[in-house]
Short mmCIF file of C-alpha atoms and ligand atoms in Angstrom, two decimals:
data_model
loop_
_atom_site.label_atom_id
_atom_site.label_comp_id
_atom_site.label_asym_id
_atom_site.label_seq_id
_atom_site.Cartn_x
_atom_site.Cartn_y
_atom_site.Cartn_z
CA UNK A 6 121.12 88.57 113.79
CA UNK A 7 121.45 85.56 111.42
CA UNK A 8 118.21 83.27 110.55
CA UNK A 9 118.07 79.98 108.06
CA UNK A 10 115.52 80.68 105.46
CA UNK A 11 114.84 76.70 103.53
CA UNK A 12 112.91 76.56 100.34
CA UNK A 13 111.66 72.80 99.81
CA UNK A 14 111.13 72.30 96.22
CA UNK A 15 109.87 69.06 94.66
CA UNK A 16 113.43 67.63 94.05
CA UNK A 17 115.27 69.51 96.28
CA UNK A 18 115.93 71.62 100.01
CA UNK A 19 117.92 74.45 99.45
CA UNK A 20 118.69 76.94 102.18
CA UNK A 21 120.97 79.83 103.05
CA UNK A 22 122.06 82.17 106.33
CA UNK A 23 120.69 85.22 105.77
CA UNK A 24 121.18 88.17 107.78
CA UNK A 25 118.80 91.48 108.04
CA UNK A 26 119.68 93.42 104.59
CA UNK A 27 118.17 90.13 103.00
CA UNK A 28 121.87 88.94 102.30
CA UNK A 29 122.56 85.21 102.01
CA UNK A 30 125.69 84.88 103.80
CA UNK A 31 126.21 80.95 102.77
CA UNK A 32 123.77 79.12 101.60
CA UNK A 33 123.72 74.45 100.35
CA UNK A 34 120.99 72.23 98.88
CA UNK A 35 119.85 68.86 98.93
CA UNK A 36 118.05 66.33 96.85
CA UNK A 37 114.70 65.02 98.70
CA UNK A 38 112.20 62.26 97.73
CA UNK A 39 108.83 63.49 97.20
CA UNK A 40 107.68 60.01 97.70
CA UNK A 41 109.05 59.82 101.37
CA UNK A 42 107.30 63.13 103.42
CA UNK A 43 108.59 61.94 106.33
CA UNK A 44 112.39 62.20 105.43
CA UNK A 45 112.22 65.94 104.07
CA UNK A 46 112.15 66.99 107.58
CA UNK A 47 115.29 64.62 108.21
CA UNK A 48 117.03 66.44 105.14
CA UNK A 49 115.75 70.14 106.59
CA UNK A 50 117.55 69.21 110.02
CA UNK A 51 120.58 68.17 108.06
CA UNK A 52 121.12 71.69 105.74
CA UNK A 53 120.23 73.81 108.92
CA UNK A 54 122.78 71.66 111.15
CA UNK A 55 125.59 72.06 108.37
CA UNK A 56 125.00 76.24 107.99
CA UNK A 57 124.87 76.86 111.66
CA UNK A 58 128.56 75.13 112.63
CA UNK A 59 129.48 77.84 114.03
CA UNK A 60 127.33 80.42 114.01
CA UNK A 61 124.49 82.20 116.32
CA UNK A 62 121.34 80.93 114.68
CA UNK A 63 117.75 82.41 116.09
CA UNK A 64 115.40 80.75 114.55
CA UNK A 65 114.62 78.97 111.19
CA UNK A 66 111.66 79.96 108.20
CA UNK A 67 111.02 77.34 105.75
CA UNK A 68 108.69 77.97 102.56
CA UNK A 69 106.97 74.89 101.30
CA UNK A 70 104.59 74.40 98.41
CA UNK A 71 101.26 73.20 100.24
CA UNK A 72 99.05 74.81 102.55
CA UNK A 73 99.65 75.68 105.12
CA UNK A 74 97.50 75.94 108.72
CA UNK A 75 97.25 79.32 110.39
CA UNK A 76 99.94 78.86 113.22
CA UNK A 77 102.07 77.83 110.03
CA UNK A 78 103.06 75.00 111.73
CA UNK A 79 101.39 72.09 109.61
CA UNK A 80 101.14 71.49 105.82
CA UNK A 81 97.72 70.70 105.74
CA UNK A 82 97.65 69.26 102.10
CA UNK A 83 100.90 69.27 99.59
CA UNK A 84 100.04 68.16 95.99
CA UNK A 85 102.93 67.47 95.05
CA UNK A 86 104.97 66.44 98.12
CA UNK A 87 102.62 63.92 99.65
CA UNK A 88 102.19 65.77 102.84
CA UNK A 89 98.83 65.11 104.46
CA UNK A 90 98.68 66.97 107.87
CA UNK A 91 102.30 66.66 107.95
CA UNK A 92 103.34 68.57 111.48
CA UNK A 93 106.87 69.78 109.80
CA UNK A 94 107.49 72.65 112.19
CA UNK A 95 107.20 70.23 115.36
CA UNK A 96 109.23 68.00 113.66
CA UNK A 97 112.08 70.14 112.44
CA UNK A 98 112.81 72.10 115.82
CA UNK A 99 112.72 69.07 117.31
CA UNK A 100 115.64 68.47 115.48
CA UNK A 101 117.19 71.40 115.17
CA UNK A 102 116.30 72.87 118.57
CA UNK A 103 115.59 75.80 117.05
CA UNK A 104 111.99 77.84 116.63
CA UNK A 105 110.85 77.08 113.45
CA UNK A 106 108.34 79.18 111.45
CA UNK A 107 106.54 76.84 108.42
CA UNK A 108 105.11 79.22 105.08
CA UNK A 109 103.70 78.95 102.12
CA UNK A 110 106.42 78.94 99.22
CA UNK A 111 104.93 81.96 97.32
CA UNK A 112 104.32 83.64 100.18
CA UNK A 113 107.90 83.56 101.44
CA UNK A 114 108.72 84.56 97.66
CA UNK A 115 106.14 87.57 97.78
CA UNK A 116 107.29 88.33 101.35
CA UNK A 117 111.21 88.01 99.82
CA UNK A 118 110.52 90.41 96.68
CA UNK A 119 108.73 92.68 98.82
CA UNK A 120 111.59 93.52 101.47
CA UNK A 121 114.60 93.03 99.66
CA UNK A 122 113.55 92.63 95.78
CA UNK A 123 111.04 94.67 93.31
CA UNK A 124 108.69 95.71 95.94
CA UNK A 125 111.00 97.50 98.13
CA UNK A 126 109.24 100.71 99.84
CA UNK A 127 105.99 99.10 98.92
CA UNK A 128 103.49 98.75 101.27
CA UNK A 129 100.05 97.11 98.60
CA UNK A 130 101.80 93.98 96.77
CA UNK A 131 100.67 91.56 94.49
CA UNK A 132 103.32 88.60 94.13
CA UNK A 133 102.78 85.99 90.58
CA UNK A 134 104.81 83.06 90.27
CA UNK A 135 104.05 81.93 87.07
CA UNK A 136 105.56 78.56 86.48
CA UNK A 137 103.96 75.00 86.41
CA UNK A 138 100.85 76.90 87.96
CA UNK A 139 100.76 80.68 89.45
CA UNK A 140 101.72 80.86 92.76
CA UNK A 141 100.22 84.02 94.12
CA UNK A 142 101.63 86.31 97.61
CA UNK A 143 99.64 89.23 99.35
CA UNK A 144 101.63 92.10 101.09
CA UNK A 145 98.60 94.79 102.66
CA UNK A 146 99.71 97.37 104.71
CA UNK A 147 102.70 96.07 104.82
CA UNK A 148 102.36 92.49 106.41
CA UNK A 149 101.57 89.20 104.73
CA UNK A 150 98.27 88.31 104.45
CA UNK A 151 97.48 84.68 104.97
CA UNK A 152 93.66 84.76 105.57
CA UNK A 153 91.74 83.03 108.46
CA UNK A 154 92.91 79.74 107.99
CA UNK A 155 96.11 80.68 106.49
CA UNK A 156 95.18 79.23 103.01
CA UNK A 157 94.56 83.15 101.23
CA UNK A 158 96.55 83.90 98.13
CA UNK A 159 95.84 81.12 95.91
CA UNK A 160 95.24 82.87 93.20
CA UNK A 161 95.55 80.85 90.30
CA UNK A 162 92.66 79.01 91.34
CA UNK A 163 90.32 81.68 90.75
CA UNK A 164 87.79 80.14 88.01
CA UNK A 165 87.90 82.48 84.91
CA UNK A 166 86.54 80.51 82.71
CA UNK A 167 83.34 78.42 83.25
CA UNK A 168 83.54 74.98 81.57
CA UNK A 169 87.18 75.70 80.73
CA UNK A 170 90.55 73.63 81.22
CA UNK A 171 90.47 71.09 84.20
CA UNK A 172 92.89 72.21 87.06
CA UNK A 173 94.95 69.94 89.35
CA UNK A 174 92.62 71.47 92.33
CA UNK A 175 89.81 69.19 91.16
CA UNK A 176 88.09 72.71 89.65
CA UNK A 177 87.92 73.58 85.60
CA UNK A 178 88.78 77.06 84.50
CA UNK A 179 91.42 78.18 86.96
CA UNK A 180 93.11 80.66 85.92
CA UNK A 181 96.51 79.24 86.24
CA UNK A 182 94.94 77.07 83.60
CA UNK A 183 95.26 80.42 80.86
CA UNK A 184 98.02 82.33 82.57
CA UNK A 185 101.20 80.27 83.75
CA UNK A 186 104.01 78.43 81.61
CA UNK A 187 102.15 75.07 81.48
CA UNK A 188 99.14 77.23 80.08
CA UNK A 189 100.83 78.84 77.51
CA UNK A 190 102.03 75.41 76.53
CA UNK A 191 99.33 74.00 76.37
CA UNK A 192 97.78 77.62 74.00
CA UNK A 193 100.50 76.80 71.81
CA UNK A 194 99.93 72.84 71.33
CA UNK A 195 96.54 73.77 70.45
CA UNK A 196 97.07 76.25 68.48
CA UNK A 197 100.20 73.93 66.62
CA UNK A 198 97.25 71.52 66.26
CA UNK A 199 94.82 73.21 64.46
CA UNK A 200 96.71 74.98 61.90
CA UNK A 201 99.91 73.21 61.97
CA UNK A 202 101.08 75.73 58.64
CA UNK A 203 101.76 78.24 61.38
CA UNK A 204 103.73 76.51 63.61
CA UNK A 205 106.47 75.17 61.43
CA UNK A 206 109.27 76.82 63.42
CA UNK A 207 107.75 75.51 66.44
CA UNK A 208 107.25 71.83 65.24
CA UNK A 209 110.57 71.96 63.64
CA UNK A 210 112.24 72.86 67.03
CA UNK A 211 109.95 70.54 68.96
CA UNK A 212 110.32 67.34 67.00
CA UNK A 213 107.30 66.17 68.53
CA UNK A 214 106.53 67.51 72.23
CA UNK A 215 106.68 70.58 72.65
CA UNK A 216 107.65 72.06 76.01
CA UNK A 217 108.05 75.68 76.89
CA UNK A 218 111.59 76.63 75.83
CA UNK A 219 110.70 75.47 73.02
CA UNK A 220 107.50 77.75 72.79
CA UNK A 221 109.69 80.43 73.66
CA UNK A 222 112.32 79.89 71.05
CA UNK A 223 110.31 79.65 68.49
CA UNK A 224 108.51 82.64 69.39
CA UNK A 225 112.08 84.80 69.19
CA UNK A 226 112.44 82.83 65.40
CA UNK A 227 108.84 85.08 64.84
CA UNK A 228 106.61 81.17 64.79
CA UNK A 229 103.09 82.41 64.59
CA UNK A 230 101.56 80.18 66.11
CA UNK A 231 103.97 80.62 69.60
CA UNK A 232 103.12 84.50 69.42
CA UNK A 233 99.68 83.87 69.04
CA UNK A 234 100.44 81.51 72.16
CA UNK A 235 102.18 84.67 73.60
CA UNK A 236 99.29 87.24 72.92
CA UNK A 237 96.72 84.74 74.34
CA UNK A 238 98.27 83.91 77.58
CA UNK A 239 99.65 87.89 77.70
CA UNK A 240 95.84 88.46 77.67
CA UNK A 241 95.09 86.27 80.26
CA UNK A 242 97.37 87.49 83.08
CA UNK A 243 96.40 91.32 82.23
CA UNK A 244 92.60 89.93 82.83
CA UNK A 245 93.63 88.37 86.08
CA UNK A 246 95.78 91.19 87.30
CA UNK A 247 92.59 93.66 86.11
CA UNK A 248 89.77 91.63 88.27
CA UNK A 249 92.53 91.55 91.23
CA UNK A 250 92.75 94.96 91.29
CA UNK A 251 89.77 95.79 91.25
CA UNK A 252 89.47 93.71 94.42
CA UNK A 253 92.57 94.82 95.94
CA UNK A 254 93.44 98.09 94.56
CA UNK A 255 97.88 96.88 94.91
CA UNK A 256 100.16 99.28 94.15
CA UNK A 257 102.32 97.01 92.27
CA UNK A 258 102.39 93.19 91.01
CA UNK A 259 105.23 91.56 90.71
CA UNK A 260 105.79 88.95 88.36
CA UNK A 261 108.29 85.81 89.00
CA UNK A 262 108.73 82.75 87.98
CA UNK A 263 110.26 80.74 85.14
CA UNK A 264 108.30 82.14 82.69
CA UNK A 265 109.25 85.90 83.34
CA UNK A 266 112.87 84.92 82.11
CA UNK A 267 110.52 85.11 78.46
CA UNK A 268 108.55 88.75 79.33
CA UNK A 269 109.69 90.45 76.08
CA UNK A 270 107.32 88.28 74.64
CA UNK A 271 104.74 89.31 76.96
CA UNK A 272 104.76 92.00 79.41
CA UNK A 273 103.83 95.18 77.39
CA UNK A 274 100.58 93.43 75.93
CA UNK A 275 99.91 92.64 79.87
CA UNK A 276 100.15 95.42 80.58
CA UNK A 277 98.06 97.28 77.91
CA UNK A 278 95.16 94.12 78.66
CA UNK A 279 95.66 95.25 82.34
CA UNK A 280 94.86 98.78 81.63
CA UNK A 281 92.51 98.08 79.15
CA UNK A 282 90.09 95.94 81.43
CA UNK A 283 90.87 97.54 84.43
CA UNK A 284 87.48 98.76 86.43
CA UNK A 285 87.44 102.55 86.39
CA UNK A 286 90.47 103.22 84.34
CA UNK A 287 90.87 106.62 83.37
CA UNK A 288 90.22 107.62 87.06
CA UNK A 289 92.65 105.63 88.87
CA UNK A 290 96.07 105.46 88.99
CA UNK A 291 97.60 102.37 87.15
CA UNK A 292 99.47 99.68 89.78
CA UNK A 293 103.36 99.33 88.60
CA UNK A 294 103.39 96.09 86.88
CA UNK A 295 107.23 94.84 87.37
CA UNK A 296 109.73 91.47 87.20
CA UNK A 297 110.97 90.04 90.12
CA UNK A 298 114.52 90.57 91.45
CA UNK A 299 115.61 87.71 93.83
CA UNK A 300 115.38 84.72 91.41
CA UNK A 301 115.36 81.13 92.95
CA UNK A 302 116.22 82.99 96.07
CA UNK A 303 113.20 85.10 96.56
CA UNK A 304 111.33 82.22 98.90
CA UNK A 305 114.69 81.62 100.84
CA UNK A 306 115.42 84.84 101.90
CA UNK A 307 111.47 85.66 102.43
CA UNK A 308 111.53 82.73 104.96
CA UNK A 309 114.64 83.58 106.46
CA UNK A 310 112.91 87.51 107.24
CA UNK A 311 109.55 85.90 108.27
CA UNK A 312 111.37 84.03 111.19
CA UNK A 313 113.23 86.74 112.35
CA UNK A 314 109.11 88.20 112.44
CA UNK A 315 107.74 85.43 114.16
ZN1 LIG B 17 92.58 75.17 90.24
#
Protein backbone atom coordinates (compact mmCIF):
# COMPACT_ATOMS: atom_id res chain seq x y z
CA UNK A 1 0.00 0.00 0.00
CA UNK A 2 1.31 3.43 -1.14
CA UNK A 3 1.25 6.60 1.40
CA UNK A 4 2.56 10.44 0.65
CA UNK A 5 5.13 11.25 3.21
CA UNK A 6 5.66 15.67 2.82
CA UNK A 7 8.55 17.29 4.55
CA UNK A 8 7.80 21.21 4.82
CA UNK A 9 11.02 22.94 5.09
CA UNK A 10 11.40 26.72 5.46
CA UNK A 11 11.70 27.35 1.64
CA UNK A 12 10.27 24.47 0.40
CA UNK A 13 7.43 21.19 0.40
CA UNK A 14 8.95 18.29 -0.85
CA UNK A 15 7.19 14.95 -0.89
CA UNK A 16 7.40 11.47 -2.37
CA UNK A 17 5.09 8.02 -2.74
CA UNK A 18 6.51 5.73 -0.68
CA UNK A 19 5.57 2.28 -0.36
CA UNK A 20 6.26 -0.26 2.76
CA UNK A 21 10.19 -1.15 2.28
CA UNK A 22 10.58 2.74 2.87
CA UNK A 23 11.04 3.15 -1.02
CA UNK A 24 10.16 6.49 -2.62
CA UNK A 25 8.51 5.46 -5.67
CA UNK A 26 8.27 9.27 -7.18
CA UNK A 27 8.68 11.90 -5.30
CA UNK A 28 8.38 16.60 -6.44
CA UNK A 29 8.93 19.76 -4.39
CA UNK A 30 7.77 23.11 -4.11
CA UNK A 31 8.85 26.52 -3.06
CA UNK A 32 6.52 27.95 -0.07
CA UNK A 33 6.45 31.40 1.64
CA UNK A 34 7.18 31.26 5.19
CA UNK A 35 5.55 34.57 5.47
CA UNK A 36 2.08 33.24 4.22
CA UNK A 37 1.10 29.97 6.79
CA UNK A 38 -1.97 29.83 5.35
CA UNK A 39 -0.86 28.95 1.70
CA UNK A 40 1.62 26.00 2.74
CA UNK A 41 -1.38 23.94 3.19
CA UNK A 42 -2.58 25.14 -0.42
CA UNK A 43 0.99 24.03 -1.77
CA UNK A 44 0.73 20.49 0.43
CA UNK A 45 -2.73 19.81 -1.42
CA UNK A 46 -1.06 20.65 -4.68
CA UNK A 47 2.27 18.04 -4.42
CA UNK A 48 -0.11 15.29 -2.92
CA UNK A 49 -2.78 15.94 -5.85
CA UNK A 50 0.11 15.77 -8.57
CA UNK A 51 1.77 12.21 -6.99
CA UNK A 52 -1.51 10.50 -6.58
CA UNK A 53 -2.81 10.88 -10.54
CA UNK A 54 -3.23 7.73 -10.72
CA UNK A 55 -2.49 5.89 -8.01
CA UNK A 56 -4.26 4.21 -4.75
CA UNK A 57 -3.25 6.67 -2.06
CA UNK A 58 -4.29 5.74 1.83
CA UNK A 59 -3.47 8.32 3.65
CA UNK A 60 -0.88 11.22 3.85
CA UNK A 61 2.13 11.98 6.86
CA UNK A 62 3.58 15.31 6.75
CA UNK A 63 6.69 16.32 9.06
CA UNK A 64 6.82 19.96 9.93
CA UNK A 65 9.30 21.91 12.02
CA UNK A 66 7.02 23.23 15.01
CA UNK A 67 5.24 21.56 17.62
CA UNK A 68 3.11 19.80 17.34
CA UNK A 69 -0.32 18.94 19.62
CA UNK A 70 -0.84 15.37 20.73
CA UNK A 71 -3.53 14.23 18.11
CA UNK A 72 -0.74 15.67 15.70
CA UNK A 73 -3.21 17.49 14.10
CA UNK A 74 -2.20 21.24 14.93
CA UNK A 75 1.19 23.05 14.90
CA UNK A 76 0.86 24.63 18.01
CA UNK A 77 3.84 27.13 17.60
CA UNK A 78 6.38 27.14 14.37
CA UNK A 79 9.40 29.51 14.81
CA UNK A 80 10.20 29.73 11.81
CA UNK A 81 7.07 29.20 9.68
CA UNK A 82 4.70 31.59 11.39
CA UNK A 83 2.25 28.98 12.37
CA UNK A 84 0.35 29.89 15.52
CA UNK A 85 -2.30 27.14 16.24
CA UNK A 86 -2.30 26.51 12.66
CA UNK A 87 -4.99 23.39 12.24
CA UNK A 88 -2.85 21.95 9.06
CA UNK A 89 -4.17 18.42 9.24
CA UNK A 90 -7.96 19.69 9.04
CA UNK A 91 -6.96 21.78 6.47
CA UNK A 92 -4.99 19.52 4.19
CA UNK A 93 -7.54 16.47 4.07
CA UNK A 94 -9.91 18.79 3.48
CA UNK A 95 -8.23 19.21 0.44
CA UNK A 96 -6.94 16.25 -0.36
CA UNK A 97 -9.74 14.03 0.97
CA UNK A 98 -7.40 12.00 2.33
CA UNK A 99 -6.53 11.15 6.31
CA UNK A 100 -3.81 13.13 7.12
CA UNK A 101 -1.36 12.47 9.99
CA UNK A 102 0.68 16.01 11.07
CA UNK A 103 4.53 15.24 12.92
CA UNK A 104 7.19 16.78 14.12
CA UNK A 105 10.06 17.04 11.38
CA UNK A 106 12.74 15.24 13.51
CA UNK A 107 10.53 12.95 14.60
CA UNK A 108 9.49 11.75 11.16
CA UNK A 109 13.42 11.84 10.48
CA UNK A 110 14.14 9.67 13.72
CA UNK A 111 11.05 7.55 12.92
CA UNK A 112 12.59 7.38 8.99
CA UNK A 113 16.29 6.35 10.14
CA UNK A 114 14.90 4.03 12.51
CA UNK A 115 12.79 1.71 10.03
CA UNK A 116 14.49 2.01 6.93
CA UNK A 117 17.99 3.87 7.72
CA UNK A 118 20.86 3.41 10.57
CA UNK A 119 18.59 2.18 13.19
CA UNK A 120 17.19 -0.72 11.47
CA UNK A 121 16.50 -3.78 14.02
CA UNK A 122 16.71 -1.22 16.74
CA UNK A 123 14.25 -1.04 19.16
CA UNK A 124 16.11 2.15 21.99
CA UNK A 125 16.93 5.18 19.47
CA UNK A 126 18.27 8.39 19.90
CA UNK A 127 17.79 10.57 16.59
CA UNK A 128 20.30 14.23 16.35
CA UNK A 129 19.76 16.52 13.65
CA UNK A 130 22.40 18.76 14.01
CA UNK A 131 21.96 21.67 11.69
CA UNK A 132 20.83 25.34 12.36
CA UNK A 133 19.80 23.86 15.89
CA UNK A 134 19.60 19.95 16.97
CA UNK A 135 16.56 18.49 16.19
CA UNK A 136 16.21 15.53 18.46
CA UNK A 137 13.70 11.97 17.78
CA UNK A 138 12.87 9.23 20.48
CA UNK A 139 12.23 5.56 19.32
CA UNK A 140 11.45 3.33 22.97
CA UNK A 141 10.38 0.05 22.60
CA UNK A 142 10.01 0.47 19.38
CA UNK A 143 7.35 3.33 18.89
CA UNK A 144 7.86 7.07 18.79
CA UNK A 145 7.68 8.78 21.75
CA UNK A 146 6.00 12.13 21.65
CA UNK A 147 5.28 12.80 25.39
CA UNK A 148 1.91 13.93 26.92
CA UNK A 149 1.36 16.80 24.97
CA UNK A 150 3.24 15.64 22.05
CA UNK A 151 6.02 18.30 22.47
CA UNK A 152 8.92 15.44 23.98
CA UNK A 153 12.19 15.25 22.13
CA UNK A 154 13.38 18.68 22.06
CA UNK A 155 16.47 18.08 22.97
CA UNK A 156 18.60 20.78 22.09
CA UNK A 157 16.89 22.84 24.47
CA UNK A 158 18.19 21.15 27.36
CA UNK A 159 20.17 24.05 29.35
CA UNK A 160 23.86 22.87 29.72
CA UNK A 161 25.25 25.71 30.47
CA UNK A 162 23.92 28.23 33.08
CA UNK A 163 24.43 31.87 31.98
CA UNK A 164 25.63 30.59 28.60
CA UNK A 165 24.67 31.51 24.85
CA UNK A 166 21.04 32.91 24.40
CA UNK A 167 18.80 30.38 22.43
CA UNK A 168 16.00 31.23 19.95
CA UNK A 169 13.56 29.44 22.69
CA UNK A 170 13.81 32.59 24.81
CA UNK A 171 16.28 30.27 27.29
CA UNK A 172 20.39 30.80 27.54
CA UNK A 173 22.57 27.76 27.51
CA UNK A 174 20.71 25.30 25.31
CA UNK A 175 22.56 22.95 24.25
CA UNK A 176 21.98 23.32 20.63
CA UNK A 177 23.71 26.53 21.52
CA UNK A 178 27.39 24.26 21.94
CA UNK A 179 26.50 21.30 19.79
CA UNK A 180 24.88 22.03 16.25
CA UNK A 181 26.46 23.72 13.00
CA UNK A 182 25.43 27.29 13.97
CA UNK A 183 27.30 26.49 17.37
CA UNK A 184 30.32 25.42 16.05
CA UNK A 185 30.22 28.58 14.01
CA UNK A 186 29.79 30.59 16.27
CA UNK A 187 33.12 28.40 18.58
CA UNK A 188 35.06 29.19 15.66
CA UNK A 189 34.23 33.11 15.23
CA UNK A 190 35.19 33.36 18.71
CA UNK A 191 37.88 31.59 18.74
CA UNK A 192 39.05 33.55 15.08
CA UNK A 193 38.49 36.58 17.33
CA UNK A 194 40.61 36.21 20.05
CA UNK A 195 43.69 34.93 18.56
CA UNK A 196 43.21 35.76 15.03
CA UNK A 197 47.22 34.22 14.40
CA UNK A 198 45.46 30.89 14.45
CA UNK A 199 42.89 31.28 12.19
CA UNK A 200 44.65 32.54 9.13
CA UNK A 201 43.43 29.71 6.89
CA UNK A 202 40.07 30.32 8.15
CA UNK A 203 40.03 34.20 7.68
CA UNK A 204 41.74 33.78 4.45
CA UNK A 205 38.90 31.47 3.17
CA UNK A 206 36.22 33.53 4.88
CA UNK A 207 37.08 37.00 3.67
CA UNK A 208 35.11 38.32 6.36
CA UNK A 209 32.00 36.10 7.56
CA UNK A 210 32.58 33.12 8.18
CA UNK A 211 29.92 30.46 7.72
CA UNK A 212 30.25 26.76 8.25
CA UNK A 213 31.72 25.37 5.01
CA UNK A 214 33.97 27.53 5.50
CA UNK A 215 34.77 26.30 9.16
CA UNK A 216 34.89 23.04 7.72
CA UNK A 217 37.32 23.72 4.95
CA UNK A 218 39.57 25.25 6.75
CA UNK A 219 39.58 22.66 9.26
CA UNK A 220 40.63 19.88 6.33
CA UNK A 221 43.61 22.81 5.36
CA UNK A 222 44.68 21.79 9.38
CA UNK A 223 43.38 25.94 10.59
CA UNK A 224 43.80 25.72 14.29
CA UNK A 225 41.58 27.65 15.28
CA UNK A 226 38.52 25.55 13.17
CA UNK A 227 39.89 22.26 14.94
CA UNK A 228 39.88 23.79 18.10
CA UNK A 229 36.22 24.78 16.89
CA UNK A 230 35.93 21.00 16.03
CA UNK A 231 37.26 19.56 19.43
CA UNK A 232 35.00 22.03 21.36
CA UNK A 233 31.74 21.38 19.77
CA UNK A 234 32.96 17.36 19.41
CA UNK A 235 32.99 17.77 23.24
CA UNK A 236 29.81 19.13 23.52
CA UNK A 237 27.63 16.56 21.71
CA UNK A 238 29.60 13.56 23.56
CA UNK A 239 28.41 15.56 26.91
CA UNK A 240 24.88 15.71 25.64
CA UNK A 241 24.73 12.21 24.30
CA UNK A 242 26.48 11.10 27.96
CA UNK A 243 23.66 12.96 30.26
CA UNK A 244 20.97 11.42 27.66
CA UNK A 245 22.00 8.22 28.29
CA UNK A 246 22.16 8.20 31.39
CA UNK A 247 18.48 9.16 31.27
CA UNK A 248 17.54 6.91 28.59
CA UNK A 249 19.93 4.15 28.50
CA UNK A 250 19.42 4.06 23.91
CA UNK A 251 21.01 1.55 22.27
CA UNK A 252 22.17 3.71 19.56
CA UNK A 253 22.15 7.59 18.50
CA UNK A 254 22.06 8.49 15.35
CA UNK A 255 23.48 11.49 14.09
CA UNK A 256 22.00 13.56 10.92
CA UNK A 257 22.02 16.58 9.70
CA UNK A 258 24.14 18.95 7.63
CA UNK A 259 26.81 18.93 9.79
CA UNK A 260 27.44 15.05 9.81
CA UNK A 261 28.46 15.45 6.02
CA UNK A 262 31.87 17.01 8.22
CA UNK A 263 32.11 13.89 11.06
CA UNK A 264 35.78 13.09 10.25
CA UNK A 265 36.34 16.11 11.97
CA UNK A 266 34.35 15.05 14.80
CA UNK A 267 32.88 11.80 15.53
CA UNK A 268 35.76 9.76 17.14
CA UNK A 269 36.44 12.62 19.81
CA UNK A 270 32.42 12.25 20.40
CA UNK A 271 32.64 9.42 20.87
CA UNK A 272 35.66 9.08 23.26
CA UNK A 273 33.81 12.43 25.32
CA UNK A 274 30.70 10.10 25.24
CA UNK A 275 32.46 7.29 26.86
CA UNK A 276 34.48 9.29 28.88
CA UNK A 277 31.53 11.12 30.78
CA UNK A 278 29.22 8.50 30.51
CA UNK A 279 27.56 7.58 34.17
CA UNK A 280 28.80 4.12 35.13
CA UNK A 281 31.10 3.43 32.29
CA UNK A 282 33.11 0.53 32.71
CA UNK A 283 29.90 -1.40 33.71
CA UNK A 284 27.67 -0.75 30.92
CA UNK A 285 27.66 -1.47 27.57
CA UNK A 286 28.51 1.57 25.27
CA UNK A 287 25.25 2.75 22.89
CA UNK A 288 26.43 2.50 18.99
CA UNK A 289 27.04 6.01 18.11
CA UNK A 290 26.36 6.07 14.10
CA UNK A 291 25.57 8.60 10.84
CA UNK A 292 22.41 8.67 9.39
CA UNK A 293 21.49 6.91 6.13
CA UNK A 294 18.37 8.50 4.45
CA UNK A 295 19.71 12.07 3.86
CA UNK A 296 17.11 14.87 3.05
CA UNK A 297 14.79 11.96 2.78
CA UNK A 298 14.85 10.61 6.24
CA UNK A 299 11.63 12.95 7.42
CA UNK A 300 9.76 12.07 4.09
CA UNK A 301 9.81 8.60 4.20
CA UNK A 302 9.39 8.64 8.25
CA UNK A 303 6.06 10.50 7.56
CA UNK A 304 5.06 8.49 4.80
CA UNK A 305 5.48 5.06 7.47
CA UNK A 306 3.84 7.02 10.37
CA UNK A 307 0.57 7.37 8.24
CA UNK A 308 0.41 4.06 7.14
CA UNK A 309 0.60 3.70 11.50
CA UNK A 310 -1.98 6.01 12.20
ZN1 LIG B 1 16.71 26.73 23.56
Amino acid sequence: MLTIGVDIGGTKVAAGVVDDNGEIVEHTRRPTAADRPDLVAETVADVVRELSAGRDIEAVGVGAAGFVDETRSMVRFAPNLAWREEPLQKKISGLVGLPVVIENDANAMAWGETRFGAGRGQSHVICLTLGTGIGGGLVFDGALYRGRWGMGAELGHMQVLPGGRPCGCGNVGCWEQYASGQALVKEAREIAAADPGRARTLLGLAGGKIEGEEVTEAAQRGDEASLAAFDVFADWLGQGMADLAAILDPGCFIIGGGVSRAADLFLDRARRAFAERLTGRGHRPLADIRLAELGASAGMVGAADLARRR
